[in-house]
Coordinates of C-alpha atoms and ligand atoms in Angstrom, one line a residue:
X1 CA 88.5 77.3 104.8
X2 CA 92.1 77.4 103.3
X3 CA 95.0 78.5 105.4
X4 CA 98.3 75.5 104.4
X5 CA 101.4 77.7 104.7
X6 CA 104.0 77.1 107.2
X7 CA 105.0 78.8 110.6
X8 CA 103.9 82.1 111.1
X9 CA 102.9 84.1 114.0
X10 CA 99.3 85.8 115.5
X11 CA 100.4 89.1 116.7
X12 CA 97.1 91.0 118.1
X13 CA 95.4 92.7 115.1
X14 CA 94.9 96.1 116.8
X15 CA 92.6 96.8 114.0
X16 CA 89.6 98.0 116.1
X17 CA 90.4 101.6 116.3
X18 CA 90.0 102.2 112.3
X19 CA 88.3 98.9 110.7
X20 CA 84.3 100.5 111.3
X21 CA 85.4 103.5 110.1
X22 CA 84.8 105.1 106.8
X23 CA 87.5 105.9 104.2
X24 CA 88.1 109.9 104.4
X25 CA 89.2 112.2 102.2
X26 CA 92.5 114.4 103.4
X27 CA 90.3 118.5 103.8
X28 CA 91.8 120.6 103.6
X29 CA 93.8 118.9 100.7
X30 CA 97.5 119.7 101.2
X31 CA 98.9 122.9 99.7
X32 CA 101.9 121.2 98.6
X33 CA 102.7 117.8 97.2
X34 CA 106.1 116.2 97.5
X35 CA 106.0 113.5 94.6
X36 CA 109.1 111.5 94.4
X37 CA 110.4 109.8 91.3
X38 CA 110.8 106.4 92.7
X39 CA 107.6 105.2 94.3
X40 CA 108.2 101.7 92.0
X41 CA 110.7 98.7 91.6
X42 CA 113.0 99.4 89.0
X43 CA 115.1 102.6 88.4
X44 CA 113.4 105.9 89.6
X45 CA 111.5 108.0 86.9
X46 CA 113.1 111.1 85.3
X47 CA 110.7 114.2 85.7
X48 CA 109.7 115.5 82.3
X49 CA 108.4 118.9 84.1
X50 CA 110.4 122.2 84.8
X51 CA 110.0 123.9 87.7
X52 CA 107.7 127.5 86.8
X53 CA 105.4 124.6 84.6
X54 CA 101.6 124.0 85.6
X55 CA 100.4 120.8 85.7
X56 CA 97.0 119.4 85.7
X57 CA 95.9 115.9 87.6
X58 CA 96.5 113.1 86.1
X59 CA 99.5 114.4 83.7
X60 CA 102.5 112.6 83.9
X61 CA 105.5 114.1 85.3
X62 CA 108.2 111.3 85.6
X63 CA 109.1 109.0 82.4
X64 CA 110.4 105.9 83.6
X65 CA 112.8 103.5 81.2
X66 CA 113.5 99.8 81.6
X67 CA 111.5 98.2 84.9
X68 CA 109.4 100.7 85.9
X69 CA 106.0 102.7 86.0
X70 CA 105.7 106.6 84.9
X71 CA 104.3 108.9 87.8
X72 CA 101.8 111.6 87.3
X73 CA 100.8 114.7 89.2
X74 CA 98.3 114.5 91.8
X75 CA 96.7 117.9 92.3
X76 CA 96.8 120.7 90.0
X77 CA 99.1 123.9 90.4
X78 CA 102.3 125.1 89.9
X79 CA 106.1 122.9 90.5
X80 CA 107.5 125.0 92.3
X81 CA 111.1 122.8 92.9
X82 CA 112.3 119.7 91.2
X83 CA 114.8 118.5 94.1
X84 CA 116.6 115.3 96.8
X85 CA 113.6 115.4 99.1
X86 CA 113.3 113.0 102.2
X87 CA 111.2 109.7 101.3
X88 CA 109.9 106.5 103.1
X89 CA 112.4 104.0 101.6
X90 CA 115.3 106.4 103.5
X91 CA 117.5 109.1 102.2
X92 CA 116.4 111.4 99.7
X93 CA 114.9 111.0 96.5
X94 CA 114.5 113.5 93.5
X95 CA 110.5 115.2 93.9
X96 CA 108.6 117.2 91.9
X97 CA 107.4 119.6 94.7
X98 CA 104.2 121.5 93.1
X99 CA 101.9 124.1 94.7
X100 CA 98.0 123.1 95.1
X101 CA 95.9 125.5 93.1
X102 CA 93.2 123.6 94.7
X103 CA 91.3 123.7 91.5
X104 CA 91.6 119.9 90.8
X105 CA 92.1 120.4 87.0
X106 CA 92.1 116.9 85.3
X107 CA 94.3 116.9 82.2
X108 CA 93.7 116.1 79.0
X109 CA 95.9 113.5 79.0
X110 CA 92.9 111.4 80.9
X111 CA 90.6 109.9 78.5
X112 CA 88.1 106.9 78.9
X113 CA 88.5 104.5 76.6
X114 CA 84.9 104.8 74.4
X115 CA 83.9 101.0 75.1
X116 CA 86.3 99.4 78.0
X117 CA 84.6 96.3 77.8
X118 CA 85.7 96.2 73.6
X119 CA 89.7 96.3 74.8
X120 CA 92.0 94.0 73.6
X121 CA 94.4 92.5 76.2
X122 CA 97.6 94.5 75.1
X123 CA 95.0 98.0 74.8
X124 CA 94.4 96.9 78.8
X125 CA 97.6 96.2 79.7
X126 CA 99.1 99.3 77.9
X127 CA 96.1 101.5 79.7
X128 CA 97.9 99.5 83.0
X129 CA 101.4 100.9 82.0
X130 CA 100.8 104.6 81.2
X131 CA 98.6 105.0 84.5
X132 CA 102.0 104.0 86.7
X133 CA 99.9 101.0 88.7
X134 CA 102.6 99.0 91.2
X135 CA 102.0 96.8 93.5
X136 CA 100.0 99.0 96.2
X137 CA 100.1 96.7 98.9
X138 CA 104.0 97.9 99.6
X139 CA 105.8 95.5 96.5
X140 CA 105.3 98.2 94.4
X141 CA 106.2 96.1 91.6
X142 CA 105.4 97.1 88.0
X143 CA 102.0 96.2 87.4
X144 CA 101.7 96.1 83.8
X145 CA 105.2 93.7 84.2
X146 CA 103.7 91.3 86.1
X147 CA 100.8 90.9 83.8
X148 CA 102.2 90.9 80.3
X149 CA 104.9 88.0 81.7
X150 CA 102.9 85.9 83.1
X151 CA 100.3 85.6 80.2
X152 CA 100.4 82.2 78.8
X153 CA 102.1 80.8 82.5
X154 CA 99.3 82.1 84.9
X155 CA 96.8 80.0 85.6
X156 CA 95.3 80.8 88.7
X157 CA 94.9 84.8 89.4
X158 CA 94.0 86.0 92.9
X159 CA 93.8 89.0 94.7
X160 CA 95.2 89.8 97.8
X161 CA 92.3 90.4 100.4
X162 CA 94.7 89.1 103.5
X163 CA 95.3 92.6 105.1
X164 CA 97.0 90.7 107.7
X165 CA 99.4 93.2 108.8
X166 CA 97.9 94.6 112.2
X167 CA 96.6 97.7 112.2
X168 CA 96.0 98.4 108.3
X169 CA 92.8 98.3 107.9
X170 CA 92.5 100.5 104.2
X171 CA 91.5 97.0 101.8
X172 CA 88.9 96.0 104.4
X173 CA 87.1 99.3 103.9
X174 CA 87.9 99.0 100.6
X175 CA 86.2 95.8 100.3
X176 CA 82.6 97.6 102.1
X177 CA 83.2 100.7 100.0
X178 CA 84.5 99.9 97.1
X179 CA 83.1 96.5 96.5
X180 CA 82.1 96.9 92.6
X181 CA 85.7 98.1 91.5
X182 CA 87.4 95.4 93.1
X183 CA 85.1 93.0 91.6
X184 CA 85.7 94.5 88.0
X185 CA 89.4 95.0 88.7
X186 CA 89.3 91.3 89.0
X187 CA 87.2 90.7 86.2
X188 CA 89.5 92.6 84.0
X189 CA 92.5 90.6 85.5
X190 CA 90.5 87.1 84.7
X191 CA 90.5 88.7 80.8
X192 CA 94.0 89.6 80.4
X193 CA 95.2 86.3 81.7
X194 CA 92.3 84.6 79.9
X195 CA 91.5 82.3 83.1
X196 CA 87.9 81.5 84.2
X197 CA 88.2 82.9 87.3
X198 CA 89.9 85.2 90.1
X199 CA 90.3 84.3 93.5
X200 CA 90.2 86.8 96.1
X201 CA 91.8 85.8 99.0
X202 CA 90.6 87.5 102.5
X203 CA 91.2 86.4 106.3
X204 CA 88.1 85.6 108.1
X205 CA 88.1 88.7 111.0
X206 CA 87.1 90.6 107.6
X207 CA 83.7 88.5 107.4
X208 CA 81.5 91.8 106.1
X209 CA 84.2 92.1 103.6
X210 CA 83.6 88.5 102.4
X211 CA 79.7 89.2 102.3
X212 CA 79.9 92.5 100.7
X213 CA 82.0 91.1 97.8
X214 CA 79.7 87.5 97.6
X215 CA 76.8 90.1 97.7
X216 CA 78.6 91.4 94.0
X217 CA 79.5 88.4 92.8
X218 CA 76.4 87.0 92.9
X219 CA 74.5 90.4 91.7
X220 CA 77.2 91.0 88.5
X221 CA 77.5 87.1 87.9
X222 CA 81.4 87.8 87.9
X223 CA 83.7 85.4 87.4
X224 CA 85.6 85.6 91.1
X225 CA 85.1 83.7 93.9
X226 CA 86.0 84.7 97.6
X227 CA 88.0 81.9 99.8
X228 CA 88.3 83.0 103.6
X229 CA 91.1 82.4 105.2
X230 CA 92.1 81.5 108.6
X231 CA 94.4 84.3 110.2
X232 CA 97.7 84.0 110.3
X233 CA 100.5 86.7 109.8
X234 CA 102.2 86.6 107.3
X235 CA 99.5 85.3 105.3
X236 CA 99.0 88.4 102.6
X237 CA 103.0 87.0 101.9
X238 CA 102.3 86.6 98.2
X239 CA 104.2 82.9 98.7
X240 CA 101.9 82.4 101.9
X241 CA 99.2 83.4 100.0
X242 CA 99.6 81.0 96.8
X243 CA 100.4 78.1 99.3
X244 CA 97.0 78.9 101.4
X245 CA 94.9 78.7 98.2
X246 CA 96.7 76.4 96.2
X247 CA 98.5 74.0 98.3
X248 CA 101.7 74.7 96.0
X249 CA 104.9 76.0 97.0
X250 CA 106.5 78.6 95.1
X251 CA 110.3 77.1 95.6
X252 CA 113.0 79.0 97.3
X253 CA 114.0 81.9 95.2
X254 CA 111.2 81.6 93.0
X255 CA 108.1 83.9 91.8
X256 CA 104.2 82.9 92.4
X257 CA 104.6 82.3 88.3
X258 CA 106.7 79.1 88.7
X259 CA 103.4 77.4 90.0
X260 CA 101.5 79.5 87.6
X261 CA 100.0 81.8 89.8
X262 CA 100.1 86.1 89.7
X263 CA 98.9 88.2 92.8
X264 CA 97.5 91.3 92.7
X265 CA 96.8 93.6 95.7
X266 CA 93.5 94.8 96.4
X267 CA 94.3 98.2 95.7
X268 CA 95.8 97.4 92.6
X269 CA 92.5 96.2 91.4
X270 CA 90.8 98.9 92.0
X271 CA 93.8 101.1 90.4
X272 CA 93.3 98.5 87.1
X273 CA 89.3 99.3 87.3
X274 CA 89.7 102.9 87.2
X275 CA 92.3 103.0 84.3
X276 CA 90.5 100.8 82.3
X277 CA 86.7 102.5 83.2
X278 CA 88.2 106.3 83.3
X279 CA 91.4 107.0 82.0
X280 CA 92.6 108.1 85.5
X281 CA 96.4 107.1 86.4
X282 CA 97.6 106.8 90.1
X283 CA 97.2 110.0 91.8
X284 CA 95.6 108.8 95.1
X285 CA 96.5 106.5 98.3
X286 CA 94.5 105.5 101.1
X287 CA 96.6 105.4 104.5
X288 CA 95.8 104.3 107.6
X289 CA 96.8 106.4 110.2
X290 CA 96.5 104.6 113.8
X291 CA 98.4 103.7 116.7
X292 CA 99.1 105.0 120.2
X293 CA 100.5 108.0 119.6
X294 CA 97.5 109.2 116.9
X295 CA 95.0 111.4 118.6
X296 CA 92.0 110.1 116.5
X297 CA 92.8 107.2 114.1
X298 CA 91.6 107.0 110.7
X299 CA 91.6 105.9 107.0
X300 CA 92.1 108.6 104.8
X301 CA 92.4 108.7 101.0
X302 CA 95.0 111.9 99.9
X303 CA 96.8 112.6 97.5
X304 CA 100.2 111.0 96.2
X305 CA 102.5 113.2 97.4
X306 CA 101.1 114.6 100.7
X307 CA 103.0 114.8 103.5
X308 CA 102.1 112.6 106.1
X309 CA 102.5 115.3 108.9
X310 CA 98.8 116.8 107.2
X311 CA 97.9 112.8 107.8
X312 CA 98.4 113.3 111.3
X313 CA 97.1 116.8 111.7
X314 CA 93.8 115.4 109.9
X315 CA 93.8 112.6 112.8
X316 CA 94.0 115.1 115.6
X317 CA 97.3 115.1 116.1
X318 CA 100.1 113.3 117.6
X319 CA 100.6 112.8 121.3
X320 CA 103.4 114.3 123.1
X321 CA 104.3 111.0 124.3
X322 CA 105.3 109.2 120.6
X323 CA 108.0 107.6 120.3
X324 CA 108.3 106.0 117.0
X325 CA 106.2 106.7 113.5
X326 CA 106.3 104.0 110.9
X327 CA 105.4 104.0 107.5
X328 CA 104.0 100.6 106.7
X329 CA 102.8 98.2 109.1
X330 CA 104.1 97.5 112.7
X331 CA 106.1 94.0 111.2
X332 CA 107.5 95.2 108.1
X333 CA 106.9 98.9 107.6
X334 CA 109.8 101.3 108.2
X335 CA 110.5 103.5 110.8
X336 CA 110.6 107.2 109.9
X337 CA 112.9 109.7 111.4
X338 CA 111.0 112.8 110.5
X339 CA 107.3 113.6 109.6
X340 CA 108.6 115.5 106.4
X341 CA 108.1 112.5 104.3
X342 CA 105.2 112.1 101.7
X343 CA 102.4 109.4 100.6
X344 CA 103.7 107.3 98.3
X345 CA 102.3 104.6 95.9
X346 CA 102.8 102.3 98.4
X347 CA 102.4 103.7 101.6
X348 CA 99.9 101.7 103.0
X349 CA 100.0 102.5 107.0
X350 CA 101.5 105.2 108.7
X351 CA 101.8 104.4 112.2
X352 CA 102.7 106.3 115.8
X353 CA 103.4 105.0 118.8
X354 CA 103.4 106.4 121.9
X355 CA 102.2 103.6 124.5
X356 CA 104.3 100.1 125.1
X357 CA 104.6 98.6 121.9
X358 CA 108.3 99.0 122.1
X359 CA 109.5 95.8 123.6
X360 CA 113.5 96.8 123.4
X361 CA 115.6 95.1 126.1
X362 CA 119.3 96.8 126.9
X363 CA 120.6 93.5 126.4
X364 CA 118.7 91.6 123.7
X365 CA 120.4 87.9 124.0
X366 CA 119.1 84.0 122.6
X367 CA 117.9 81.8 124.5
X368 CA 118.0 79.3 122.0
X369 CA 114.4 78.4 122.6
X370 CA 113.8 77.7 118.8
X371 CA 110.6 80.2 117.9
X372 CA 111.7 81.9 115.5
X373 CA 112.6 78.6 113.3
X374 CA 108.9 77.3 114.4
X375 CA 107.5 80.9 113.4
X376 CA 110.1 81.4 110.0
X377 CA 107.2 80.7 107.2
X378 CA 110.6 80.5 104.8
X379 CA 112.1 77.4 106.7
X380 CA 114.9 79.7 107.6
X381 CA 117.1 79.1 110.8
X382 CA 116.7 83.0 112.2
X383 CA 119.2 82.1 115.4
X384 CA 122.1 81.1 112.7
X385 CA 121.5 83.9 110.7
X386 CA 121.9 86.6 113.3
X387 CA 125.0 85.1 114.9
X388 CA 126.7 84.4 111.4
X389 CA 125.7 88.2 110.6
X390 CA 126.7 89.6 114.3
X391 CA 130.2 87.9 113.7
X392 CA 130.7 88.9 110.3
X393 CA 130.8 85.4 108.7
X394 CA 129.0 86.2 105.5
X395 CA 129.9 83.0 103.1
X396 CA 127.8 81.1 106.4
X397 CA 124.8 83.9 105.8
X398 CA 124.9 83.6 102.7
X399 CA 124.9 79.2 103.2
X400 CA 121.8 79.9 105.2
X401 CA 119.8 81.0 102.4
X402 CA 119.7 84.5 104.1
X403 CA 118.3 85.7 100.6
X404 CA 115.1 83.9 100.8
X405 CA 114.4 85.9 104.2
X406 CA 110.9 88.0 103.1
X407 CA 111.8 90.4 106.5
X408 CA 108.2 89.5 107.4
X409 CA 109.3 90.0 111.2
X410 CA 107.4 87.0 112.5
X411 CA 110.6 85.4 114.0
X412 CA 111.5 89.2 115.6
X413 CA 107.9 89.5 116.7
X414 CA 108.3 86.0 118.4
X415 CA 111.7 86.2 119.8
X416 CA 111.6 86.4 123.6
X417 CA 115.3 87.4 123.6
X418 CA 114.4 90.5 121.8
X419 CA 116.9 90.2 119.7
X420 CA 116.9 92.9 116.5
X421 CA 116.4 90.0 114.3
X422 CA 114.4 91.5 111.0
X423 CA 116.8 94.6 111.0
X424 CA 120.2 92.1 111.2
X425 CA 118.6 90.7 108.0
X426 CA 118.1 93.5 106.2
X427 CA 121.8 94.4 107.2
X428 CA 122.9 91.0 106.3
X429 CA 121.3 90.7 102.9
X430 CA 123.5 93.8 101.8
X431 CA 126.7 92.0 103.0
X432 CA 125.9 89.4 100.9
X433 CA 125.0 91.7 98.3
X434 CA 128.2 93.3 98.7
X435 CA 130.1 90.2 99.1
X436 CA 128.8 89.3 95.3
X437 CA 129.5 92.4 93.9
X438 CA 133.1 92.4 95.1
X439 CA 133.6 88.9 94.0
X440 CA 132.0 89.4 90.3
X441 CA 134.3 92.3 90.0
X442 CA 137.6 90.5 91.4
X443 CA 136.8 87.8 88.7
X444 CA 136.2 90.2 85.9
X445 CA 139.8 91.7 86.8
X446 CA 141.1 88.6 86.8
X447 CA 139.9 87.9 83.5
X448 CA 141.1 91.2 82.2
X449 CA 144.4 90.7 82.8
X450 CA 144.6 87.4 81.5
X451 CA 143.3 89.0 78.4
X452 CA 146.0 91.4 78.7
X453 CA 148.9 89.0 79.3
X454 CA 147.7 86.9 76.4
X455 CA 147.7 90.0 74.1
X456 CA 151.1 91.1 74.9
Ligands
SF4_1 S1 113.5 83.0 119.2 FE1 115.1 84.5 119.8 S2 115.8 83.6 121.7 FE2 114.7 81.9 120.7 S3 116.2 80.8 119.4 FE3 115.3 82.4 118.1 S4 116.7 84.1 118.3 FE4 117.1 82.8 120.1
SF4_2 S1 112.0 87.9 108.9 FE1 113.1 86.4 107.6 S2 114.0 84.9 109.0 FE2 112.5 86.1 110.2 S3 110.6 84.9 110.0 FE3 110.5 86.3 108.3 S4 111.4 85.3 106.6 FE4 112.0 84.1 108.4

C-alpha cells in the first residue's frame, strides 16, 4: 500500500453520518438558480444572455477569454437578473439569476458525438473545453488546460480517489454509484495523454470503493488500476498525492507536470465521461451537506447554481444552535457569512456546525512545541511564519517560502496553541503579493524616468 509524503495530520474523518448513504437529487429543484461567472481559475466569464432571454440546460451563458472555462445554464427558464450576487470565494460576483420553468429543457446546443470512441485527441479535448470542466475537487482549474499542456510531458495520469478531507463523502458514493463513468472518464484520460494506464488513487477507509471500481476494471478490461492508500490528511494534496504513488517530489513551486504527472479529480472524470458519451456540459454538483448543526445529513446532487439554503432545507434543516457554515471541507473550505450563496463548480461540502468543533481560545499563544513543522507536508516552519506575518515583517515571510503554503490547515488543526495559523497565511500570502506588486511598479517608475531624463 503506497502512502510516502511528508508530515500530515489524522483529524477524525466524521464521515459516518453520509458515506452509506445514497447520492440524492435536490426535489423540489430550486425555483431559482444563482450561476456566477467565476466558478473557474482564470478571469470570470462574461454572460452572453440578457435578462427577459430563456434559456435551455446545457446552453452556455458565460464566454470566458484567456484561462478559463465557459459556464452554461443549469435548469431551464427565464434570466430574470444578470447582477453582483454573494459567492463562496467572498464578495460578490456577477450571476445570471434565471427562473426554473421546471421543464428541464435540454438545448440544442448538447449533441453526442456519433461515435465517442472514433474521437481524435484535440475533438476530446475541445468536447473538454466547451463543456466548462475545472477541477471539481475545489482547484477548479481549467480542465481542458491541464490536458492539452501536459501532452507530450505526462507520463503517469491518476485520479484523485483520496477524499481525505473529513466529512466529504460525495467521490466515495461516486465510486459505488458511479463506478463505470469513472472508469471511462479515466480511460478517456489514458487516450488523450496516450499512456497505458490511469491510476486511481483512493484511501483505504473507502475499501467498497476500491472493490467496486476493481469489480470494473476487471469486467471492461480497462486500462486503470486502483492503489489504496493509507490515510493521511492532506493526502488528496495533488503534490501529496504524486509523492504517495510515485515516490517523486514535485519541487517547491512546481506543478505535478515537472515529474510528469497530471491529476484529475474524481468528479472531473465523470464530468470528461459525460461530455465525451453525451454532449452534456457542467450543469450539476454533488454536495455534501453534514455536520452538527444539519438536521439530517446527506449527499445531494443539484443544480449549479442552487442556493445552498434549499441544500439545508432538503437535509431537514439547520439547528438553532449553528454556529458556523462552511463551504468546502472543515480544513480548507471557507466559512460563509450568509446562506444566500449558491453551488458552484466546485463546491464540494457545505458544512454546519453547531456542536464543539470550534476549538477557539481568547488568547491563542505558541508554545513552541514544534507540531505544526512535524505536521507542515510543505517543509514549512508555520511558527516563523505567523510571527513574521503578526509583526508585519514581510521580506522574512516572504524568506520563509510562505508561497509554497497549500493552506491545507494541518499545522492549524495540530496547533495546541490555537493559534489562527491557516487564516495568517492566507493574509500573509497577499502581503507578499502586495509587497511584489508595489515593488514591480516602483521599478517600472524608475525606469520611466530614466527614459525620460535620457530623452530630454
Ligand atoms: S504547533 Fe502551535 S504552539 Fe506549537 S510551535 Fe507551532 S504554532 Fe507554536
Ligand atoms: S497550512 Fe501551510 S504552513 Fe500549515 S501545514 Fe499546510 S502548507 Fe504547511
Amino acid at each position: 500500500m503506497a502512502q510516502a509524503f511528508f508530515g500530515g495530520v489524522h483529524p477524525n474523518d466524521m464521515k459516518a453520518a453520509t458515506n452509506e448513504k445514497a447520492i440524492e437529487q435536490l426535489s423540489p429543484p430550486p425555483a431559482q438558480v444563482v450561476i456566477p461567472m467565476s466558478m473557474h481559475f482564470g478571469a470570470p466569464c462574461t454572460p452572453i444572455v440578457s435578462v427577459g432571454d430563456y434559456v435551455k440546460v446545457g446552453q452556455k451563458i458565460g464566454e470566458f477569454k484567456g484561462l478559463g472555462a465557459p459556464i452554461h445554464a443549469s435548469v431551464s427558464g427565464k434570466v430574470v437578473a444578470i447582477e453582483p450576487r454573494p459567492y463562496s470565494m467572498g464578495g460578490n460576483m456577477t450571476s445570471v439569476v434565471i427562473e426554473n420553468d421546471y421543464q428541464n429543457t435540454v438545448s440544442e446546443e448538447v449533441k453526442a458525438p456519433a461515435d465517442p470512441n472514433a474521437l481524435t485527441t484535440e475533438e476530446m479535448i475541445e468536447i473538454v473545453k466547451n463543456a466548462g470542466i475545472v477541477g471539481m475537487g475545489g482547484a477548479t482549474f481549467p480542465t481542458h488546460v491541464k490536458i492539452s499542456g501536459g501532452i507530450g510531458q505526462v507520463t503517469t495520469v491518476i485520479i484523485n480517489g483520496a477524499e481525505c478531507e473529513p466529512y466529504i463523502t460525495g467521490d466515495h458514493r461516486a465510486m459505488l454509484e458511479r463506478t463505470e463513468e469513472i472508469i471511462g472518464g479515466a480511460s478517456y484520460l489514458v487516450k488523450m495523454f496516450g499512456v497505458d494506464k490511469a491510476i486511481i488513487g483512493v484511501e483505504d477507509n473507502k475499501k467498497n470503493g476500491i472493490d467496486a471500481l476493481n469489480r470494473v476494471i476487471a469486467e471492461t478490461k480497462a486500462p486503470v488500476i486502483v492503489v489504496p492508500l493509507h490515510c493521511r490528511y492532506p493526502q488528496g494534496g495533488e503534490k501529496q498525492l504524486c509523492q504517495a504513488i510515485t515516490g517523486k517530489q514535485v519541487p517547491p513551486g512546481g506543478l505535478p507536470s515537472a515529474i510528469g504527472c497530471a491529476v484529475f479529480n474524481i468528479n472531473t472524470t465523470i464530468a470528461i465521461f459525460r461530455a465525451i458519451t453525451t454532449g452534456m456540459p457542467v450543469v450539476s454538483k454533488v454536495v455534501t451537506v453534514s455536520g452538527s448543526g444539519v438536521i439530517e445529513p446527506k449527499n445531494v446532487e443539484c443544480p449549479i447554481g442552487t442556493p445552498v439554503s434549499c441544500l439545508f432545507d432538503y437535509c431537514g434543516g439547520l439547528k438553532d444552535e449553528t454556529f458556523k457554515i462552511i463551504a468546502g471541507g472543515p480544513m480548507m473550505g471557507m466559512a460563509q457569512y450568509t446562506c444566500d450563496i449558491p453551488v458552484a463548480k466546485g463546491t464540494g461540502a457545505m458544512l454546519a456546525f453547531a456542536a464543539d468543533e470550534d476549538k477557539t481560545v481568547e488568547n491563542p499563544t505558541c508554545i513552541r512545541c514544534g507540531r505544526c513543522v512535524e505536521a507542515c507536508p510543505v517543509h514549512l516552519e508555520p511558527l516563523y511564519m505567523y510571527m513574521y506575518e503578526q509583526k508585519g515583517m514581510i521580506e522574512e515571510l516572504e524568506a520563509a517560502n510562505i508561497m509554497d503554503c497549500m493552506e491545507c490547515g494541518a499545522c492549524a488543526y495540530i496547533c495546541p496553541g490555537r493559534l489562527h495559523l491557516t487564516q495568517t497565511f492566507k493574509t500573509g500570502k497577499q502581503k507578499v503579493k502586495d509587497a511584489a506588486a508595489k515593488r514591480k511598479a516602483a521599478a517600472e517608475a524608475a525606469k520611466a524616468a530614466e527614459a525620460a531624463k535620457k530623452e530630454a
